[in-house]
mmCIF file of C-alpha atoms and ligand atoms in Angstrom:
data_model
loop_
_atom_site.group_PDB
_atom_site.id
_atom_site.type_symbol
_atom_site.label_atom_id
_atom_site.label_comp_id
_atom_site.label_asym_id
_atom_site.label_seq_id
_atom_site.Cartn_x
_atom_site.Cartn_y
_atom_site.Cartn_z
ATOM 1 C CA UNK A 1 144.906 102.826 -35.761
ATOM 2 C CA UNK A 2 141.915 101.484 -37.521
ATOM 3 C CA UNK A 3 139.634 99.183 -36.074
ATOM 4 C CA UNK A 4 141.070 95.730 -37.116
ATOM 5 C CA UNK A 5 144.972 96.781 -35.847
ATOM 6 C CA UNK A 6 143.155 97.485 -32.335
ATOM 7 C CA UNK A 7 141.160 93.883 -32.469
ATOM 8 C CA UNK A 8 144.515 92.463 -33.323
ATOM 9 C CA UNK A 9 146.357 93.921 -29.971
ATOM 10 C CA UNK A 10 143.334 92.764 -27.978
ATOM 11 C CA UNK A 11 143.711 89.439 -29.230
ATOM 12 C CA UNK A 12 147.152 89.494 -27.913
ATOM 13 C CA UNK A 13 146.110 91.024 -24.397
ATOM 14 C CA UNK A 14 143.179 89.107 -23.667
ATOM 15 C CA UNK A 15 143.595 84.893 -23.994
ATOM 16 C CA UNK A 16 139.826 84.516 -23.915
ATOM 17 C CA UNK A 17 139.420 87.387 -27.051
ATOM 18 C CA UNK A 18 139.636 87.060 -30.362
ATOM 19 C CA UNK A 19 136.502 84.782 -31.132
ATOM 20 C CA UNK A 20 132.636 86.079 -32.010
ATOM 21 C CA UNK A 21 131.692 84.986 -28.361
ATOM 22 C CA UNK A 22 133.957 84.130 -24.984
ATOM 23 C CA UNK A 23 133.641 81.078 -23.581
ATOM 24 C CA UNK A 24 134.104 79.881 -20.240
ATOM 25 C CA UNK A 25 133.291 76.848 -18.609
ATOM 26 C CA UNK A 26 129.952 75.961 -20.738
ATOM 27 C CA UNK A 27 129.265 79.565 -20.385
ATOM 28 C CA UNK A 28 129.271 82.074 -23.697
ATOM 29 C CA UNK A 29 129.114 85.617 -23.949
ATOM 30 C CA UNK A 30 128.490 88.512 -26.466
ATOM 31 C CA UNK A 31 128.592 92.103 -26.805
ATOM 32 C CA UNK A 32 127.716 94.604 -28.973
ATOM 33 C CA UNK A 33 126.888 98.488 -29.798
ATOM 34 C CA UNK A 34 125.221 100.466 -32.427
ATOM 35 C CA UNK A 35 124.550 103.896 -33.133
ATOM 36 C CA UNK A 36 122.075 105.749 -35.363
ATOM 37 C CA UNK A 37 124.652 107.061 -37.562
ATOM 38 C CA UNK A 38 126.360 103.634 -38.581
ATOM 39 C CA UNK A 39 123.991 101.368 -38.324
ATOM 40 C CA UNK A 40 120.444 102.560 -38.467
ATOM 41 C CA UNK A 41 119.568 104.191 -41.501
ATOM 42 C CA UNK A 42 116.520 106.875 -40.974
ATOM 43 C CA UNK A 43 113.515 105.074 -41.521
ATOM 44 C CA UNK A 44 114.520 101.811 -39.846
ATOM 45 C CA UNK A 45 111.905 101.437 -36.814
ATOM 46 C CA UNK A 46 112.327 101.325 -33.340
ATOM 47 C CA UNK A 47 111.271 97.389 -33.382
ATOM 48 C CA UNK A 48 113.944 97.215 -35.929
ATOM 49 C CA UNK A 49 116.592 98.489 -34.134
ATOM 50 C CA UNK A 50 115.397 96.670 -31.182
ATOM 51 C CA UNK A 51 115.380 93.260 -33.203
ATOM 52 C CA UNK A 52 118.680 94.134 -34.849
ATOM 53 C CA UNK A 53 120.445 95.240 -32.063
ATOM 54 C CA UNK A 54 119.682 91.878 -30.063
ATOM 55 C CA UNK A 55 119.682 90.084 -33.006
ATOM 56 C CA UNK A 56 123.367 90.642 -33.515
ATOM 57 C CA UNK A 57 124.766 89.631 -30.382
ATOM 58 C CA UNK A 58 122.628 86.876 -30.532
ATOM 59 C CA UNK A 59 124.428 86.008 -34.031
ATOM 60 C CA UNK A 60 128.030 85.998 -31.962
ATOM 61 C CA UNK A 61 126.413 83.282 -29.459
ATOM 62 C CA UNK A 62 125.348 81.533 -32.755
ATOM 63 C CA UNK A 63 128.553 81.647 -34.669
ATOM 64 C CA UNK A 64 129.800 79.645 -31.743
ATOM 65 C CA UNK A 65 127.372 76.678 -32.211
ATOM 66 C CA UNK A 66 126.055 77.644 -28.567
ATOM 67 C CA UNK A 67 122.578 77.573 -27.200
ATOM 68 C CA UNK A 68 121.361 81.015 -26.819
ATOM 69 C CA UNK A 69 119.947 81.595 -22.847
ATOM 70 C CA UNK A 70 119.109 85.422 -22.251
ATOM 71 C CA UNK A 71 119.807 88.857 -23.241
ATOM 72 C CA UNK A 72 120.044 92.222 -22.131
ATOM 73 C CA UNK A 73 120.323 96.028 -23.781
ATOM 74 C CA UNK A 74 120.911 99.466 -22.735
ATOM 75 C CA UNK A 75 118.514 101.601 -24.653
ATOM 76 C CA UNK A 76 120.281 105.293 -24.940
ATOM 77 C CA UNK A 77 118.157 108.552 -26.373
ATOM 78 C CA UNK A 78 117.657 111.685 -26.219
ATOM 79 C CA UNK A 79 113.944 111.382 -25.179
ATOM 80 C CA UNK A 80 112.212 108.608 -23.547
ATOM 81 C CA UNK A 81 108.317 108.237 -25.291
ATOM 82 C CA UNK A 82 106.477 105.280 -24.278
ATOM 83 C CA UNK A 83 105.691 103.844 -28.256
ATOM 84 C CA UNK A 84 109.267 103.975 -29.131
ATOM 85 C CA UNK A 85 110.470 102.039 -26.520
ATOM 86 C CA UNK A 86 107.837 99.739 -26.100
ATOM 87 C CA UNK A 87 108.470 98.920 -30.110
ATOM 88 C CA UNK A 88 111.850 98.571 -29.105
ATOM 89 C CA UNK A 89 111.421 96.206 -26.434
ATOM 90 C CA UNK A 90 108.893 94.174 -28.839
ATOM 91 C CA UNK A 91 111.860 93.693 -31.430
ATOM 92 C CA UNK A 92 113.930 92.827 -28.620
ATOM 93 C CA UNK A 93 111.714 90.278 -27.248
ATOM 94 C CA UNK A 94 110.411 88.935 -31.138
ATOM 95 C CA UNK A 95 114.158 88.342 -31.810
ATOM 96 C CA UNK A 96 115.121 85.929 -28.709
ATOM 97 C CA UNK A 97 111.698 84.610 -28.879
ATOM 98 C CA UNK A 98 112.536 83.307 -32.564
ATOM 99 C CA UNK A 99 115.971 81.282 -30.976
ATOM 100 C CA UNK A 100 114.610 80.176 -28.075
ATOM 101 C CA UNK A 101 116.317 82.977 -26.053
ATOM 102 C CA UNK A 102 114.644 85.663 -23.462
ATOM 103 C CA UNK A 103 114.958 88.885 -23.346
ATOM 104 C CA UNK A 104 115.305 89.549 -19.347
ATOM 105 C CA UNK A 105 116.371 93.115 -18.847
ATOM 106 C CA UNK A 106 119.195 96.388 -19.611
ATOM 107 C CA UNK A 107 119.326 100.094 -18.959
ATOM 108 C CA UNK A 108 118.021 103.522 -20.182
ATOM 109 C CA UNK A 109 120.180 106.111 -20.715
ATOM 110 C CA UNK A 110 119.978 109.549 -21.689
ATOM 111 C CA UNK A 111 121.786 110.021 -24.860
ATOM 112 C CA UNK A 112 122.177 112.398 -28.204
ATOM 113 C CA UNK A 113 122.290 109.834 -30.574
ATOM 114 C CA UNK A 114 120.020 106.779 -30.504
ATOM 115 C CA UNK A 115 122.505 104.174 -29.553
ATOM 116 C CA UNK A 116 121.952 100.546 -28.376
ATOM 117 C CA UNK A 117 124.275 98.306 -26.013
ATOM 118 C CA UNK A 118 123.477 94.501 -26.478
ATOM 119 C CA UNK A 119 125.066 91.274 -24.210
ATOM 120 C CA UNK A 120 123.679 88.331 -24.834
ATOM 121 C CA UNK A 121 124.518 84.917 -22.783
ATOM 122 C CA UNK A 122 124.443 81.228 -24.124
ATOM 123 C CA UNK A 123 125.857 77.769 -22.734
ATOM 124 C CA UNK A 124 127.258 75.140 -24.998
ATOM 125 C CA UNK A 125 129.562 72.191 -24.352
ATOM 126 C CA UNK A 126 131.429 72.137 -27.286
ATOM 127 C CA UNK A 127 132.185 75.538 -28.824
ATOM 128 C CA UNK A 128 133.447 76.102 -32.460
ATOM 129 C CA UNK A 129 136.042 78.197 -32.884
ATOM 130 C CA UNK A 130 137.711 80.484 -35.841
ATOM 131 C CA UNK A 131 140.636 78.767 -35.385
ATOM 132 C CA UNK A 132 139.649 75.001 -36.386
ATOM 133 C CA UNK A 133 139.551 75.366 -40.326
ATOM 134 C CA UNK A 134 141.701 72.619 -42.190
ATOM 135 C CA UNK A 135 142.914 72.105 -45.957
ATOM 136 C CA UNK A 136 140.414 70.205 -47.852
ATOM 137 C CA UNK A 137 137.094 70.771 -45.411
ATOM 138 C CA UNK A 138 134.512 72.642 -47.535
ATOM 139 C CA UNK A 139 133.535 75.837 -46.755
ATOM 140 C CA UNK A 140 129.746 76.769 -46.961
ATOM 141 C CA UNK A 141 127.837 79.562 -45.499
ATOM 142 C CA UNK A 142 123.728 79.280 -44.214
ATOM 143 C CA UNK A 143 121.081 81.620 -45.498
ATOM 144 C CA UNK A 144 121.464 84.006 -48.291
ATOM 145 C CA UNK A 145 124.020 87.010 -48.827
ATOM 146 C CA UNK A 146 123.430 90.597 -48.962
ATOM 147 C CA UNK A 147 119.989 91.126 -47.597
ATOM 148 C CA UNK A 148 121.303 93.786 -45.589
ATOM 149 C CA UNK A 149 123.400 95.869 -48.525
ATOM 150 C CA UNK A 150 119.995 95.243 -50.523
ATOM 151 C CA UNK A 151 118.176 96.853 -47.561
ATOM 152 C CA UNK A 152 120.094 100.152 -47.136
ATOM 153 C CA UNK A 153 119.279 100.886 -50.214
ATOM 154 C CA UNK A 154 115.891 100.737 -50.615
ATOM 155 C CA UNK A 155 115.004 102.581 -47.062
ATOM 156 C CA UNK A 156 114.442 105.756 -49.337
ATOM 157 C CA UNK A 157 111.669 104.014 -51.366
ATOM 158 C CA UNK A 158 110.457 101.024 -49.906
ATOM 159 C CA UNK A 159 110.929 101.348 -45.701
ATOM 160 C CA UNK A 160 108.783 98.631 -45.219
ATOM 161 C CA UNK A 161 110.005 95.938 -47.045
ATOM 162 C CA UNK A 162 113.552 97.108 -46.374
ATOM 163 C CA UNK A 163 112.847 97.322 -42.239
ATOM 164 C CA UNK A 164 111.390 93.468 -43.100
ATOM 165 C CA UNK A 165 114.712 92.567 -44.821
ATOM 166 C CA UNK A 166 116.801 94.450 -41.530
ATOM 167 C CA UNK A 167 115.237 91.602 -39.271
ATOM 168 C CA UNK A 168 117.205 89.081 -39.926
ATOM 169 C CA UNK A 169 116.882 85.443 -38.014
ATOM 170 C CA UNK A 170 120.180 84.787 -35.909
ATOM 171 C CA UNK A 171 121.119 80.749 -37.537
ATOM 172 C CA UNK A 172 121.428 79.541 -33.651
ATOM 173 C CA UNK A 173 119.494 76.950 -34.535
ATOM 174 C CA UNK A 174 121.852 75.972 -37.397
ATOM 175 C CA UNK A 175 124.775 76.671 -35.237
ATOM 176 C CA UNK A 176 123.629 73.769 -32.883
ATOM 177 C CA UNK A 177 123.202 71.651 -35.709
ATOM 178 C CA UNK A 178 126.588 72.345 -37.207
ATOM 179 C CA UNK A 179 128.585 72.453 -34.175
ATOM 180 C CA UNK A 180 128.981 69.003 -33.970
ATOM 181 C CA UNK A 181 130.679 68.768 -37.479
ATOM 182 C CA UNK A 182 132.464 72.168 -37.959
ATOM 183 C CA UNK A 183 136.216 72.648 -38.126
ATOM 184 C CA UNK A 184 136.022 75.749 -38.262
ATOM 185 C CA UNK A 185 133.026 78.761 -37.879
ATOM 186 C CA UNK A 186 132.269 82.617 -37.164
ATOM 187 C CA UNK A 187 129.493 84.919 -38.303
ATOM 188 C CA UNK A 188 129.595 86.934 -41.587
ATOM 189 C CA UNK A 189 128.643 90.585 -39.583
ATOM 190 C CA UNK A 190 131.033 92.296 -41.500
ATOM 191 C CA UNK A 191 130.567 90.787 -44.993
ATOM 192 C CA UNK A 192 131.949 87.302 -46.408
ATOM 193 C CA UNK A 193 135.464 88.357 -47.722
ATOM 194 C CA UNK A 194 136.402 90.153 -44.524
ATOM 195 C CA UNK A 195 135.012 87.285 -42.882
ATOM 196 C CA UNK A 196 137.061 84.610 -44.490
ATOM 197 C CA UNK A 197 140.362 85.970 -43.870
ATOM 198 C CA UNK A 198 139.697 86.346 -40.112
ATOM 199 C CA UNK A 199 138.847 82.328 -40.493
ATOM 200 C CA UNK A 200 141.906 82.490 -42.991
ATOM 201 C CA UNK A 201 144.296 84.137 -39.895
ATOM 202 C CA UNK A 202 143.130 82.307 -37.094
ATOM 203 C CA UNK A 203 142.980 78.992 -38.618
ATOM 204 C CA UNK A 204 146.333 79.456 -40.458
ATOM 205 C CA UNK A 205 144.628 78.720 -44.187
ATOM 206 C CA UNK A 206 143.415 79.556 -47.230
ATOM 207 C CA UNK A 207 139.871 79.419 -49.312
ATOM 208 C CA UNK A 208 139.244 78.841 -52.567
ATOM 209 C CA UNK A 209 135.348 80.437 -53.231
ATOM 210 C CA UNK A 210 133.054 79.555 -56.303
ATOM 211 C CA UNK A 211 131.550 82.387 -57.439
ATOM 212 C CA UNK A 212 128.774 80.398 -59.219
ATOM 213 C CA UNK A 213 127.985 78.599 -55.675
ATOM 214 C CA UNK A 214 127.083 81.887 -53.884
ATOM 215 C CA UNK A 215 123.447 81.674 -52.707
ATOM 216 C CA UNK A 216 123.288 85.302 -53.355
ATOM 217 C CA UNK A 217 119.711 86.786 -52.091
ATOM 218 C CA UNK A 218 116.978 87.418 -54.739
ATOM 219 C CA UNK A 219 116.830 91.247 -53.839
ATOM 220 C CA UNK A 220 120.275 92.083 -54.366
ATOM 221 C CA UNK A 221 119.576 91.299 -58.078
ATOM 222 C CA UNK A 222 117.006 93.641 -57.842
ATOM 223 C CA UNK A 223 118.874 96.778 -56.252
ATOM 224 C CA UNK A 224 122.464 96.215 -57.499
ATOM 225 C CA UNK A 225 123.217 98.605 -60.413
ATOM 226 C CA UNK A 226 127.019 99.191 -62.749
ATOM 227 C CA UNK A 227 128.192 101.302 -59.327
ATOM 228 C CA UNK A 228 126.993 98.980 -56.418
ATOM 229 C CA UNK A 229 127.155 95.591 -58.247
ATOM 230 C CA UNK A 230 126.162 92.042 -56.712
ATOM 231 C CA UNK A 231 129.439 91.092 -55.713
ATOM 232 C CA UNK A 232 129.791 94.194 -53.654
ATOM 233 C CA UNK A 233 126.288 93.866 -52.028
ATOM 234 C CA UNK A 234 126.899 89.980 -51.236
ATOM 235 C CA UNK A 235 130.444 89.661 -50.699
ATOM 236 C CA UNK A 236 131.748 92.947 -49.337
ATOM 237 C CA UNK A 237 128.728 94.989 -47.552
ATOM 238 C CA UNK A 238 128.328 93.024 -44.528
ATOM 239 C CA UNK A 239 125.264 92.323 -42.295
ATOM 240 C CA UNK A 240 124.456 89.546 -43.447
ATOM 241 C CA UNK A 241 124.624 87.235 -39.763
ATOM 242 C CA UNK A 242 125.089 84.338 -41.673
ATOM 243 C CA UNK A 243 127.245 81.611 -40.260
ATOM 244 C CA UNK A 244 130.463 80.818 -42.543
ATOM 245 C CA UNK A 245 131.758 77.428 -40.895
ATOM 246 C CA UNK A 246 133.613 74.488 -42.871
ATOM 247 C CA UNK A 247 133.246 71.064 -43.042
ATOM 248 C CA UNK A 248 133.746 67.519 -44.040
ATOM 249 C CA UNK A 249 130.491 66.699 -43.458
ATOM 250 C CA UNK A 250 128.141 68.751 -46.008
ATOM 251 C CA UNK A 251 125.809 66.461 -46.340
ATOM 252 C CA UNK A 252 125.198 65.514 -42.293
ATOM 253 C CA UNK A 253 124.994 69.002 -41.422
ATOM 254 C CA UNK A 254 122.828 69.623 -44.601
ATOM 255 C CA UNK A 255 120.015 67.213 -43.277
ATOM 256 C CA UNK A 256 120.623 68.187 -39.565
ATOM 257 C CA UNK A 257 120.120 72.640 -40.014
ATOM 258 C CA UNK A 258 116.762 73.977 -40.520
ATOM 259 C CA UNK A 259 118.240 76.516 -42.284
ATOM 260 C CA UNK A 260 119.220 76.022 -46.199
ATOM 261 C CA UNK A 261 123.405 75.777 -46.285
ATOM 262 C CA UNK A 262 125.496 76.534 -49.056
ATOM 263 C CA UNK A 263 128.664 74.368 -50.070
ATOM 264 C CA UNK A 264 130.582 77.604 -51.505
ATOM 265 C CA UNK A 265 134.396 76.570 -51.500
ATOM 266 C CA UNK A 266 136.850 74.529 -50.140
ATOM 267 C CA UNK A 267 139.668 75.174 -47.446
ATOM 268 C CA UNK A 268 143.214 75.406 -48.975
ATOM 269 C CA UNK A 269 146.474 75.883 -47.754
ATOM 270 C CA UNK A 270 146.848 80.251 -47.995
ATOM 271 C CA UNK A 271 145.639 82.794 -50.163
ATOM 272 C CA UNK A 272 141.543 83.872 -49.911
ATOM 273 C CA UNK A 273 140.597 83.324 -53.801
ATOM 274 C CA UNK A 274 137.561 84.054 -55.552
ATOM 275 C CA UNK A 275 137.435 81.603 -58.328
ATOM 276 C CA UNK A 276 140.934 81.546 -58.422
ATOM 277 C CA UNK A 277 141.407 84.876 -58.616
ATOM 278 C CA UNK A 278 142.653 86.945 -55.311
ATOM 279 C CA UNK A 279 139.460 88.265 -52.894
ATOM 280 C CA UNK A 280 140.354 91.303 -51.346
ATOM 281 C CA UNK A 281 140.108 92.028 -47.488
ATOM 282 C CA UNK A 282 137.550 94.789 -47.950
ATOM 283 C CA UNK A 283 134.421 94.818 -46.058
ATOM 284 C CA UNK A 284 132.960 96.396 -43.192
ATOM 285 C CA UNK A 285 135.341 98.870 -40.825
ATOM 286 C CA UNK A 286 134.262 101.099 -37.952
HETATM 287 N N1 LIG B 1 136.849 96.745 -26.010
HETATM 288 C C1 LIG B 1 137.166 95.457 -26.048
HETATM 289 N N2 LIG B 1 137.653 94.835 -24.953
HETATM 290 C C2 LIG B 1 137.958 93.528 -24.985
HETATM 291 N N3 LIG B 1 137.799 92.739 -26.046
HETATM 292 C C3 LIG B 1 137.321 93.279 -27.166
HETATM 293 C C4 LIG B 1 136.980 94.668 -27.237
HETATM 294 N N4 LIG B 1 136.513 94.924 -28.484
HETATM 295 C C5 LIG B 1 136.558 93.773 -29.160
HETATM 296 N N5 LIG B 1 137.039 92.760 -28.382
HETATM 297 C C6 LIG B 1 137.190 91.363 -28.754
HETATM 298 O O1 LIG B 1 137.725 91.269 -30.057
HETATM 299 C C7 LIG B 1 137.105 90.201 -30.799
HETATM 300 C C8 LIG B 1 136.549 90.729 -32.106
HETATM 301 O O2 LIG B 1 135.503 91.663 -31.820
HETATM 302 P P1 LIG B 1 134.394 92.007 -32.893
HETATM 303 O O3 LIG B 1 133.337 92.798 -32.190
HETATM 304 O O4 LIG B 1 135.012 92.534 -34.118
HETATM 305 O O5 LIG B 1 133.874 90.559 -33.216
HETATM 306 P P2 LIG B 1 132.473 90.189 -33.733
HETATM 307 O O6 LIG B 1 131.492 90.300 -32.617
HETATM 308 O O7 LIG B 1 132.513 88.917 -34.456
HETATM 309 O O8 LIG B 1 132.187 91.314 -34.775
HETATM 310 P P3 LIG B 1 130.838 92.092 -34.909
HETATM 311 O O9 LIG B 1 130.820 93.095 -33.794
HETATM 312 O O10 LIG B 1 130.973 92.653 -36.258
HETATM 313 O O11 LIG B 1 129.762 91.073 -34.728
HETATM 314 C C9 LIG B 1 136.044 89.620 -29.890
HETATM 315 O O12 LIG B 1 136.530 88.439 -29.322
HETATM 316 C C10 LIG B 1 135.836 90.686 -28.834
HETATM 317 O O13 LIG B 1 135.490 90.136 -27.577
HETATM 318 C C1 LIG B 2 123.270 103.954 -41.542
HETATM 319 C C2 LIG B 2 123.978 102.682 -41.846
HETATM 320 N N1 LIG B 2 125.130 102.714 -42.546
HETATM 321 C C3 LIG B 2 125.798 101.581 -42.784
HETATM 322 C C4 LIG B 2 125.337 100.376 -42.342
HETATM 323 C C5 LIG B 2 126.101 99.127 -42.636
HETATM 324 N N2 LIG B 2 126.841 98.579 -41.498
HETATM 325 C C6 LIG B 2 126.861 99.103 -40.281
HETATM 326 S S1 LIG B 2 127.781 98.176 -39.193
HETATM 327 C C7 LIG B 2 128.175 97.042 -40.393
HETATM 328 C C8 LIG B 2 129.045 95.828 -40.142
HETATM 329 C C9 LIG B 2 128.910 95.136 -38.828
HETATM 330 O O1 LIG B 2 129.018 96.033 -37.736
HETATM 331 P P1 LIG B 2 129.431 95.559 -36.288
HETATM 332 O O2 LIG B 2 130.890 95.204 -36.385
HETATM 333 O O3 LIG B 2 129.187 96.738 -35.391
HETATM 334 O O4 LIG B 2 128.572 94.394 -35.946
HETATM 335 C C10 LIG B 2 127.592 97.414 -41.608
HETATM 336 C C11 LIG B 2 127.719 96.683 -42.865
HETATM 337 C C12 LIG B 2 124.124 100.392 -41.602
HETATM 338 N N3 LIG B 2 123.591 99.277 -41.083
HETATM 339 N N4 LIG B 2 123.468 101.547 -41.373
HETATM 340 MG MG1 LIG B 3 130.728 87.960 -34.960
HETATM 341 MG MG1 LIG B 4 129.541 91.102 -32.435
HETATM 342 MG MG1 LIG B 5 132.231 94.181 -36.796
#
């Protein structure tokens, strides 16, 4: 069973499942793991990892228009040395400082792969869900798209500027701002296609993207190439912790978010369509 079938029986176990963050009450809650192999490409730092790590779970808490309140991680390696996990523990506490978040605790454990656990907590009285997405809402997305597909590639050459593009800014901020106004909203973590036919499932519609509208980031220009093109890098790769939410009130949530957003699309009735033209469900898959 790959990993999507096994999310799709969880949804069906567990009523509170199935959304980037559980709510309950005014309470919301994240988690999240990554591993050396999958997710940290050699050369990304340990204040990196640290940033990304919290940064991600902090992205769930976002996608739900919530405030973000504290977070913890469970730091797992095969040796403990003092600069590592101090760096660590700065990306950590860089990343909640940027949302307004703190970073209040978590565990060491002893571990042959450098692997990070992440839970984050936030509080919000009105939560946006995947499911609220109606036919003729726009869809936009915040931020720019594939930062992080731009990234892995240039670890070989560049490391610095590519650990710089790795630390993303969770949109909480924008989340709050949106909230309000959003039918519908979830984070991009496992690239914009794959995202909008989750929101396509749960909300029981379609999406209709312009191509043209894409704010596709600068340096994907830069690394894409005939084999990797932009498409792929913004659309497919992943990573990018934007928030993909729709609307029927662009311009309100425009003026509201401190964070540039992107009308990209509308909301239709089925079908996920890339300028007409059928977007596959490919993206991200563990
Ligand atoms: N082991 C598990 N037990 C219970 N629920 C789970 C488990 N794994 C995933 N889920 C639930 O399935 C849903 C989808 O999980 P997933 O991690 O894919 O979402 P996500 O956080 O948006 O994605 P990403 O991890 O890429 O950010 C979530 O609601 C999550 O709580
Ligand atoms: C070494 C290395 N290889 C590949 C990737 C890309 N990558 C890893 S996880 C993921 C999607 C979201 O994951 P999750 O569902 O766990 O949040 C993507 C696009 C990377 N970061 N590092
Ligand atoms: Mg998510
Ligand atoms: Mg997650
Ligand atoms: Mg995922």
């Amino acid at each position: 069973m790959d990993e999507r079938a096994a999310l799709t029986l969880i949804d069906s176990w567990l009523p509170l499942a199935g959304d980037d963050a559980a709510v309950l009450d005014d309470l919301v809650i994240s988690t999240d793991m990554l591993h050396e192999t999958t997710d940290f490409p050699e050369g990304t730092t340990r204040y990196t990892a640290g940033w990304r790590s919290v940064g991600a779970s902090l992205s769930d808490i976002a996608a739900m228009g919530a405030n973000a309140t504290a977070a913890v991680a469970v730091y797992a390696a095969p040796s403990f040395e003092e600069p590592e996990i101090h760096d660590f523990i700065d990306g950590a506490r860089a990343v909640c400082e940027r949302v307004g978040a703190e970073y209040v605790g978590g565990d060491l454990d002893g571990h042959d792969e450098f692997t990070v656990a992440t839970t984050v907590v936030g509080d919000t009285h009105e939560p946006v869900r995947r499911s609220g997405a109606s036919p003729g809402e726009t869809l936009c997305v915040t931020g720019t798209l594939g930062r992080s597909g731009a990234a892995l590639e240039l670890f070989d050459h560049e490391p610095e500027r590519a650990n710089d593009l790795f630390q993303f800014e969770p949109r909480v901020a924008a989340g709050r701002a949106i909230a309000a106004h959003a039918g519908a909203m979830m984070d991009s973590s496992d690239g914009l296609a794959r995202s909008l036919h989750q929101l396509a499932a749960a909300s029981d519609c379609g999406f209709d993207v312009a191509g043209s509208a894409l704010p596709i980031d600068e340096c994907v220009h830069e690394v894409a190439t005939d084999e990797l093109d932009v498409y792929e890098l913004a659309v497919h790769f992943g990573e990018d912790f934007e928030l993909v939410f729709t609307t029927d009130a662009v311009e309100t949530v425009r003026s509201l978010s401190p964070t540039p957003i992107t009308p990209i699309g509308t909301v239709t009735d089925d079908g996920v369509t890339l300028d007409g033209a059928s977007l596959p469900d490919r993206g991200y898959s563990h």
